[in-house]
């Protein structure tokens, strides 16, 4: 099965080289375009103030984030790397997320995640819908994906929305039908194999009465005058 990771981040701003930091990181695992239920999610203490314009976007205050884990904590960055593994990473406007994630990793002396492993849903959307608004919100509305749970941007909820958008960009309902058909076919084959295994260990009881069977035997003897077929079944 094809394993991929859907990733989203929230930050204090737009440019890590100017001191902006990650404050939330979320990853969802998907296999064959369907969520597996496995995820990685953490709030991160940026060890700096929160610009008001950034807080308006994601609602994460400096007070809320103070005391949360730091990305440099080994249990955070190592758990993130272990979760991602060598899978492709799906992000919306992937350059932004890749820049922040790699800046943090490289700051710890670790290798960044190479560009060829990132799949940019913004680029996919622009190719499919040239000249249109292709923000995550716009795509959700276009594909009729509910935004009811989302009041502000958040890495975890946005990753869930992005997973649904990615499915639509890769074929949507037709792809879901294809996957479902494949699963049903595999199930039917398994059932057929199980049904073909040997004779029934306990024969089913007769549903006819003794009197009915005697009448049938008499009919075979006197009318059909051959027990070659029917006789062997004891009917």
PDB file of C-alpha atoms in Angstrom:
ATOM      1  CA  UNK A   1       0.000   0.000   0.000  1.00  0.00           C
ATOM      2  CA  UNK A   2       1.165   3.556  -0.769  1.00  0.00           C
ATOM      3  CA  UNK A   3       1.860   5.388   2.506  1.00  0.00           C
ATOM      4  CA  UNK A   4       1.818   9.202   2.498  1.00  0.00           C
ATOM      5  CA  UNK A   5       1.835  11.895   5.192  1.00  0.00           C
ATOM      6  CA  UNK A   6      -0.452  14.941   5.125  1.00  0.00           C
ATOM      7  CA  UNK A   7       1.260  17.805   6.984  1.00  0.00           C
ATOM      8  CA  UNK A   8       0.296  21.271   8.162  1.00  0.00           C
ATOM      9  CA  UNK A   9       1.961  23.869  10.368  1.00  0.00           C
ATOM     10  CA  UNK A  10       1.121  27.075  12.206  1.00  0.00           C
ATOM     11  CA  UNK A  11       3.825  29.678  12.834  1.00  0.00           C
ATOM     12  CA  UNK A  12       4.535  33.093  14.316  1.00  0.00           C
ATOM     13  CA  UNK A  13       5.073  34.551  10.852  1.00  0.00           C
ATOM     14  CA  UNK A  14       6.331  33.937   7.346  1.00  0.00           C
ATOM     15  CA  UNK A  15      10.125  33.867   7.503  1.00  0.00           C
ATOM     16  CA  UNK A  16      12.137  31.584   9.794  1.00  0.00           C
ATOM     17  CA  UNK A  17      15.361  33.408   8.908  1.00  0.00           C
ATOM     18  CA  UNK A  18      13.867  36.510  10.553  1.00  0.00           C
ATOM     19  CA  UNK A  19      13.174  34.661  13.786  1.00  0.00           C
ATOM     20  CA  UNK A  20       9.695  33.304  13.112  1.00  0.00           C
ATOM     21  CA  UNK A  21       9.028  29.880  14.584  1.00  0.00           C
ATOM     22  CA  UNK A  22       6.782  26.848  14.396  1.00  0.00           C
ATOM     23  CA  UNK A  23       4.017  26.816  17.010  1.00  0.00           C
ATOM     24  CA  UNK A  24       1.942  23.826  15.851  1.00  0.00           C
ATOM     25  CA  UNK A  25       2.769  20.781  13.745  1.00  0.00           C
ATOM     26  CA  UNK A  26       0.329  18.075  12.643  1.00  0.00           C
ATOM     27  CA  UNK A  27       0.716  15.002  10.441  1.00  0.00           C
ATOM     28  CA  UNK A  28      -1.876  12.462   9.322  1.00  0.00           C
ATOM     29  CA  UNK A  29      -1.029   9.101   7.806  1.00  0.00           C
ATOM     30  CA  UNK A  30      -2.902   7.952   4.706  1.00  0.00           C
ATOM     31  CA  UNK A  31      -2.592   4.733   2.736  1.00  0.00           C
ATOM     32  CA  UNK A  32      -3.994   4.462  -0.780  1.00  0.00           C
ATOM     33  CA  UNK A  33      -5.460   7.974  -0.287  1.00  0.00           C
ATOM     34  CA  UNK A  34      -7.477   6.955   2.805  1.00  0.00           C
ATOM     35  CA  UNK A  35      -6.708   8.067   6.409  1.00  0.00           C
ATOM     36  CA  UNK A  36      -5.471   5.247   8.648  1.00  0.00           C
ATOM     37  CA  UNK A  37      -6.321   7.030  11.907  1.00  0.00           C
ATOM     38  CA  UNK A  38      -2.659   7.434  12.896  1.00  0.00           C
ATOM     39  CA  UNK A  39      -1.470  10.980  13.528  1.00  0.00           C
ATOM     40  CA  UNK A  40       1.252  13.132  15.067  1.00  0.00           C
ATOM     41  CA  UNK A  41       0.296  16.466  16.631  1.00  0.00           C
ATOM     42  CA  UNK A  42       2.118  18.869  18.921  1.00  0.00           C
ATOM     43  CA  UNK A  43       1.939  22.483  20.084  1.00  0.00           C
ATOM     44  CA  UNK A  44       5.404  24.044  20.268  1.00  0.00           C
ATOM     45  CA  UNK A  45       6.745  26.787  22.529  1.00  0.00           C
ATOM     46  CA  UNK A  46       8.369  29.278  20.114  1.00  0.00           C
ATOM     47  CA  UNK A  47      10.281  30.948  22.969  1.00  0.00           C
ATOM     48  CA  UNK A  48       9.308  34.365  21.653  1.00  0.00           C
ATOM     49  CA  UNK A  49       6.332  36.705  21.466  1.00  0.00           C
ATOM     50  CA  UNK A  50       3.297  36.066  19.264  1.00  0.00           C
ATOM     51  CA  UNK A  51       2.617  38.818  16.715  1.00  0.00           C
ATOM     52  CA  UNK A  52      -1.056  39.922  16.924  1.00  0.00           C
ATOM     53  CA  UNK A  53      -1.606  39.320  13.190  1.00  0.00           C
ATOM     54  CA  UNK A  54      -0.445  35.709  13.546  1.00  0.00           C
ATOM     55  CA  UNK A  55      -2.603  35.107  16.624  1.00  0.00           C
ATOM     56  CA  UNK A  56      -5.632  36.351  14.687  1.00  0.00           C
ATOM     57  CA  UNK A  57      -5.061  33.577  12.141  1.00  0.00           C
ATOM     58  CA  UNK A  58      -4.601  30.563  14.440  1.00  0.00           C
ATOM     59  CA  UNK A  59      -5.693  31.809  17.870  1.00  0.00           C
ATOM     60  CA  UNK A  60      -2.568  30.524  19.630  1.00  0.00           C
ATOM     61  CA  UNK A  61      -1.300  33.016  22.193  1.00  0.00           C
ATOM     62  CA  UNK A  62       2.177  33.237  23.706  1.00  0.00           C
ATOM     63  CA  UNK A  63       0.605  32.495  27.094  1.00  0.00           C
ATOM     64  CA  UNK A  64      -0.999  29.296  25.784  1.00  0.00           C
ATOM     65  CA  UNK A  65       2.226  28.106  24.175  1.00  0.00           C
ATOM     66  CA  UNK A  66       4.510  28.950  27.073  1.00  0.00           C
ATOM     67  CA  UNK A  67       5.747  25.739  28.692  1.00  0.00           C
ATOM     68  CA  UNK A  68       4.782  23.539  25.740  1.00  0.00           C
ATOM     69  CA  UNK A  69       7.542  21.292  24.308  1.00  0.00           C
ATOM     70  CA  UNK A  70      10.285  22.856  22.201  1.00  0.00           C
ATOM     71  CA  UNK A  71      11.025  21.488  18.757  1.00  0.00           C
ATOM     72  CA  UNK A  72      14.619  20.940  19.872  1.00  0.00           C
ATOM     73  CA  UNK A  73      13.407  18.458  22.508  1.00  0.00           C
ATOM     74  CA  UNK A  74      14.492  15.076  21.216  1.00  0.00           C
ATOM     75  CA  UNK A  75      11.174  13.413  21.982  1.00  0.00           C
ATOM     76  CA  UNK A  76       9.500  15.983  19.703  1.00  0.00           C
ATOM     77  CA  UNK A  77      11.711  16.164  16.616  1.00  0.00           C
ATOM     78  CA  UNK A  78      12.642  12.490  16.768  1.00  0.00           C
ATOM     79  CA  UNK A  79       9.019  11.377  17.151  1.00  0.00           C
ATOM     80  CA  UNK A  80       8.142  13.582  14.184  1.00  0.00           C
ATOM     81  CA  UNK A  81      10.903  12.070  12.038  1.00  0.00           C
ATOM     82  CA  UNK A  82       9.982   8.545  13.105  1.00  0.00           C
ATOM     83  CA  UNK A  83       6.325   9.152  12.250  1.00  0.00           C
ATOM     84  CA  UNK A  84       7.098  10.603   8.819  1.00  0.00           C
ATOM     85  CA  UNK A  85       9.685   7.959   7.993  1.00  0.00           C
ATOM     86  CA  UNK A  86      10.530   7.934   4.290  1.00  0.00           C
ATOM     87  CA  UNK A  87       6.979   8.621   3.087  1.00  0.00           C
ATOM     88  CA  UNK A  88       6.084  11.427   0.656  1.00  0.00           C
ATOM     89  CA  UNK A  89       4.735  14.526   2.437  1.00  0.00           C
ATOM     90  CA  UNK A  90       1.618  16.329   1.218  1.00  0.00           C
ATOM     91  CA  UNK A  91       1.209  20.013   2.115  1.00  0.00           C
ATOM     92  CA  UNK A  92      -0.699  22.999   0.761  1.00  0.00           C
ATOM     93  CA  UNK A  93       1.831  25.565  -0.445  1.00  0.00           C
ATOM     94  CA  UNK A  94       4.495  23.031   0.497  1.00  0.00           C
ATOM     95  CA  UNK A  95       7.382  25.490   0.140  1.00  0.00           C
ATOM     96  CA  UNK A  96       6.183  27.339   3.241  1.00  0.00           C
ATOM     97  CA  UNK A  97       5.914  24.236   5.454  1.00  0.00           C
ATOM     98  CA  UNK A  98       9.110  22.708   4.073  1.00  0.00           C
ATOM     99  CA  UNK A  99      11.071  25.900   4.774  1.00  0.00           C
ATOM    100  CA  UNK A 100       9.996  26.003   8.428  1.00  0.00           C
ATOM    101  CA  UNK A 101      10.389  22.270   9.090  1.00  0.00           C
ATOM    102  CA  UNK A 102      13.814  22.106   7.455  1.00  0.00           C
ATOM    103  CA  UNK A 103      15.005  25.280   9.168  1.00  0.00           C
ATOM    104  CA  UNK A 104      14.217  23.704  12.546  1.00  0.00           C
ATOM    105  CA  UNK A 105      15.815  20.363  11.614  1.00  0.00           C
ATOM    106  CA  UNK A 106      18.949  21.912  10.144  1.00  0.00           C
ATOM    107  CA  UNK A 107      19.263  24.153  13.196  1.00  0.00           C
ATOM    108  CA  UNK A 108      19.660  20.954  15.209  1.00  0.00           C
ATOM    109  CA  UNK A 109      22.332  19.637  12.845  1.00  0.00           C
ATOM    110  CA  UNK A 110      19.899  17.229  11.189  1.00  0.00           C
ATOM    111  CA  UNK A 111      19.228  16.752   7.482  1.00  0.00           C
ATOM    112  CA  UNK A 112      16.198  18.516   6.079  1.00  0.00           C
ATOM    113  CA  UNK A 113      13.512  16.639   4.185  1.00  0.00           C
ATOM    114  CA  UNK A 114      14.422  16.913   0.475  1.00  0.00           C
ATOM    115  CA  UNK A 115      12.162  18.831  -1.884  1.00  0.00           C
ATOM    116  CA  UNK A 116      11.449  15.814  -4.103  1.00  0.00           C
ATOM    117  CA  UNK A 117       9.582  14.129  -1.258  1.00  0.00           C
ATOM    118  CA  UNK A 118       7.040  16.948  -0.967  1.00  0.00           C
ATOM    119  CA  UNK A 119       3.742  16.952  -2.881  1.00  0.00           C
ATOM    120  CA  UNK A 120       2.232  20.434  -3.166  1.00  0.00           C
ATOM    121  CA  UNK A 121      -1.575  20.397  -3.334  1.00  0.00           C
ATOM    122  CA  UNK A 122      -1.547  24.093  -4.277  1.00  0.00           C
ATOM    123  CA  UNK A 123       0.411  23.222  -7.426  1.00  0.00           C
ATOM    124  CA  UNK A 124      -1.964  20.309  -8.133  1.00  0.00           C
ATOM    125  CA  UNK A 125      -4.966  22.624  -7.701  1.00  0.00           C
ATOM    126  CA  UNK A 126      -3.513  25.336  -9.939  1.00  0.00           C
ATOM    127  CA  UNK A 127      -2.945  22.769 -12.662  1.00  0.00           C
ATOM    128  CA  UNK A 128      -6.521  21.499 -12.378  1.00  0.00           C
ATOM    129  CA  UNK A 129      -8.194  24.897 -11.807  1.00  0.00           C
ATOM    130  CA  UNK A 130      -5.992  27.480 -13.566  1.00  0.00           C
ATOM    131  CA  UNK A 131      -6.852  31.102 -12.834  1.00  0.00           C
ATOM    132  CA  UNK A 132      -9.130  30.255  -9.888  1.00  0.00           C
ATOM    133  CA  UNK A 133      -8.746  30.811  -6.144  1.00  0.00           C
ATOM    134  CA  UNK A 134      -7.031  27.700  -4.836  1.00  0.00           C
ATOM    135  CA  UNK A 135      -6.636  28.336  -1.127  1.00  0.00           C
ATOM    136  CA  UNK A 136      -7.513  25.437   1.170  1.00  0.00           C
ATOM    137  CA  UNK A 137     -10.802  27.176   2.053  1.00  0.00           C
ATOM    138  CA  UNK A 138     -11.667  27.724  -1.613  1.00  0.00           C
ATOM    139  CA  UNK A 139     -10.943  24.090  -2.470  1.00  0.00           C
ATOM    140  CA  UNK A 140     -13.037  22.829   0.447  1.00  0.00           C
ATOM    141  CA  UNK A 141     -15.971  24.907  -0.778  1.00  0.00           C
ATOM    142  CA  UNK A 142     -15.436  23.761  -4.365  1.00  0.00           C
ATOM    143  CA  UNK A 143     -15.394  20.112  -3.334  1.00  0.00           C
ATOM    144  CA  UNK A 144     -18.235  20.594  -0.781  1.00  0.00           C
ATOM    145  CA  UNK A 145     -16.022  19.612   2.162  1.00  0.00           C
ATOM    146  CA  UNK A 146     -17.538  20.948   5.386  1.00  0.00           C
ATOM    147  CA  UNK A 147     -15.703  23.727   7.218  1.00  0.00           C
ATOM    148  CA  UNK A 148     -18.148  23.693  10.143  1.00  0.00           C
ATOM    149  CA  UNK A 149     -15.587  22.414  12.688  1.00  0.00           C
ATOM    150  CA  UNK A 150     -13.100  25.127  11.899  1.00  0.00           C
ATOM    151  CA  UNK A 151     -13.288  28.556  13.515  1.00  0.00           C
ATOM    152  CA  UNK A 152      -9.633  29.482  13.034  1.00  0.00           C
ATOM    153  CA  UNK A 153      -6.695  27.908  11.240  1.00  0.00           C
ATOM    154  CA  UNK A 154      -5.242  24.970  13.147  1.00  0.00           C
ATOM    155  CA  UNK A 155      -2.644  22.482  11.958  1.00  0.00           C
ATOM    156  CA  UNK A 156      -4.627  19.383  12.936  1.00  0.00           C
ATOM    157  CA  UNK A 157      -8.005  20.391  11.512  1.00  0.00           C
ATOM    158  CA  UNK A 158      -6.316  21.817   8.384  1.00  0.00           C
ATOM    159  CA  UNK A 159      -4.446  18.536   7.866  1.00  0.00           C
ATOM    160  CA  UNK A 160      -7.769  16.685   8.029  1.00  0.00           C
ATOM    161  CA  UNK A 161      -9.313  19.059   5.506  1.00  0.00           C
ATOM    162  CA  UNK A 162      -6.252  18.788   3.285  1.00  0.00           C
ATOM    163  CA  UNK A 163      -6.457  14.980   3.304  1.00  0.00           C
ATOM    164  CA  UNK A 164     -10.032  15.257   1.985  1.00  0.00           C
ATOM    165  CA  UNK A 165      -8.979  17.837  -0.633  1.00  0.00           C
ATOM    166  CA  UNK A 166      -6.061  15.645  -1.736  1.00  0.00           C
ATOM    167  CA  UNK A 167      -8.438  12.717  -2.272  1.00  0.00           C
ATOM    168  CA  UNK A 168     -10.616  14.921  -4.489  1.00  0.00           C
ATOM    169  CA  UNK A 169      -7.620  16.226  -6.421  1.00  0.00           C
ATOM    170  CA  UNK A 170      -6.523  12.637  -7.086  1.00  0.00           C
ATOM    171  CA  UNK A 171      -9.912  11.548  -8.384  1.00  0.00           C
ATOM    172  CA  UNK A 172     -12.420  11.943  -5.589  1.00  0.00           C
ATOM    173  CA  UNK A 173     -15.506   9.718  -5.633  1.00  0.00           C
ATOM    174  CA  UNK A 174     -14.280   7.744  -8.652  1.00  0.00           C
ATOM    175  CA  UNK A 175     -11.103   6.861  -6.756  1.00  0.00           C
ATOM    176  CA  UNK A 176     -13.087   5.930  -3.637  1.00  0.00           C
ATOM    177  CA  UNK A 177     -15.327   3.687  -5.750  1.00  0.00           C
ATOM    178  CA  UNK A 178     -12.287   2.054  -7.340  1.00  0.00           C
ATOM    179  CA  UNK A 179     -10.721   1.371  -3.926  1.00  0.00           C
ATOM    180  CA  UNK A 180     -14.012   0.071  -2.529  1.00  0.00           C
ATOM    181  CA  UNK A 181     -14.506  -2.200  -5.548  1.00  0.00           C
ATOM    182  CA  UNK A 182     -10.978  -3.526  -5.127  1.00  0.00           C
ATOM    183  CA  UNK A 183     -11.640  -4.294  -1.444  1.00  0.00           C
ATOM    184  CA  UNK A 184     -14.992  -5.959  -2.246  1.00  0.00           C
ATOM    185  CA  UNK A 185     -13.360  -8.103  -4.943  1.00  0.00           C
ATOM    186  CA  UNK A 186     -10.647  -9.204  -2.543  1.00  0.00           C
ATOM    187  CA  UNK A 187     -13.312 -10.042   0.045  1.00  0.00           C
ATOM    188  CA  UNK A 188     -15.356 -12.033  -2.499  1.00  0.00           C
ATOM    189  CA  UNK A 189     -12.273 -14.038  -3.481  1.00  0.00           C
ATOM    190  CA  UNK A 190     -11.554 -14.787   0.179  1.00  0.00           C
ATOM    191  CA  UNK A 191     -15.150 -15.922   0.748  1.00  0.00           C
ATOM    192  CA  UNK A 192     -15.042 -18.124  -2.371  1.00  0.00           C
ATOM    193  CA  UNK A 193     -11.818 -19.742  -1.207  1.00  0.00           C
ATOM    194  CA  UNK A 194     -13.296 -20.407   2.215  1.00  0.00           C
ATOM    195  CA  UNK A 195     -16.466 -21.884   0.666  1.00  0.00           C
ATOM    196  CA  UNK A 196     -14.427 -24.193  -1.559  1.00  0.00           C
ATOM    197  CA  UNK A 197     -12.614 -25.773   1.362  1.00  0.00           C
ATOM    198  CA  UNK A 198     -13.622 -29.430   1.625  1.00  0.00           C
ATOM    199  CA  UNK A 199     -16.982 -31.054   2.315  1.00  0.00           C
ATOM    200  CA  UNK A 200     -19.354 -29.888   5.046  1.00  0.00           C
ATOM    201  CA  UNK A 201     -18.132 -31.595   8.264  1.00  0.00           C
ATOM    202  CA  UNK A 202     -21.695 -32.003   9.555  1.00  0.00           C
ATOM    203  CA  UNK A 203     -24.349 -32.745   6.869  1.00  0.00           C
ATOM    204  CA  UNK A 204     -27.531 -30.711   7.031  1.00  0.00           C
ATOM    205  CA  UNK A 205     -30.569 -32.627   8.348  1.00  0.00           C
ATOM    206  CA  UNK A 206     -33.372 -33.654   5.978  1.00  0.00           C
ATOM    207  CA  UNK A 207     -36.140 -31.091   5.705  1.00  0.00           C
ATOM    208  CA  UNK A 208     -38.604 -33.740   4.439  1.00  0.00           C
ATOM    209  CA  UNK A 209     -40.582 -36.037   6.741  1.00  0.00           C
ATOM    210  CA  UNK A 210     -40.267 -39.851   6.871  1.00  0.00           C
ATOM    211  CA  UNK A 211     -43.630 -40.158   5.109  1.00  0.00           C
ATOM    212  CA  UNK A 212     -42.598 -37.797   2.309  1.00  0.00           C
ATOM    213  CA  UNK A 213     -39.361 -39.674   1.753  1.00  0.00           C
ATOM    214  CA  UNK A 214     -41.222 -43.011   1.613  1.00  0.00           C
ATOM    215  CA  UNK A 215     -43.635 -41.639  -0.990  1.00  0.00           C
ATOM    216  CA  UNK A 216     -40.702 -40.363  -3.045  1.00  0.00           C
ATOM    217  CA  UNK A 217     -38.896 -43.709  -2.854  1.00  0.00           C
ATOM    218  CA  UNK A 218     -42.089 -45.462  -4.005  1.00  0.00           C
ATOM    219  CA  UNK A 219     -42.387 -43.013  -6.929  1.00  0.00           C
ATOM    220  CA  UNK A 220     -38.783 -43.711  -7.976  1.00  0.00           C
ATOM    221  CA  UNK A 221     -39.293 -47.502  -7.799  1.00  0.00           C
ATOM    222  CA  UNK A 222     -42.675 -47.688  -9.508  1.00  0.00           C
ATOM    223  CA  UNK A 223     -42.725 -44.723 -11.905  1.00  0.00           C
ATOM    224  CA  UNK A 224     -39.133 -43.701 -12.655  1.00  0.00           C
ATOM    225  CA  UNK A 225     -38.043 -47.342 -12.270  1.00  0.00           C
ATOM    226  CA  UNK A 226     -34.437 -46.305 -11.712  1.00  0.00           C
ATOM    227  CA  UNK A 227     -32.576 -45.599  -8.507  1.00  0.00           C
ATOM    228  CA  UNK A 228     -29.335 -44.906 -10.346  1.00  0.00           C
ATOM    229  CA  UNK A 229     -29.472 -41.181  -9.529  1.00  0.00           C
ATOM    230  CA  UNK A 230     -32.038 -40.600  -6.802  1.00  0.00           C
ATOM    231  CA  UNK A 231     -31.274 -43.710  -4.832  1.00  0.00           C
ATOM    232  CA  UNK A 232     -27.739 -42.729  -3.994  1.00  0.00           C
ATOM    233  CA  UNK A 233     -28.957 -39.676  -2.065  1.00  0.00           C
ATOM    234  CA  UNK A 234     -31.251 -41.691   0.156  1.00  0.00           C
ATOM    235  CA  UNK A 235     -34.262 -39.625  -0.776  1.00  0.00           C
TER     236      UNK A 235
END
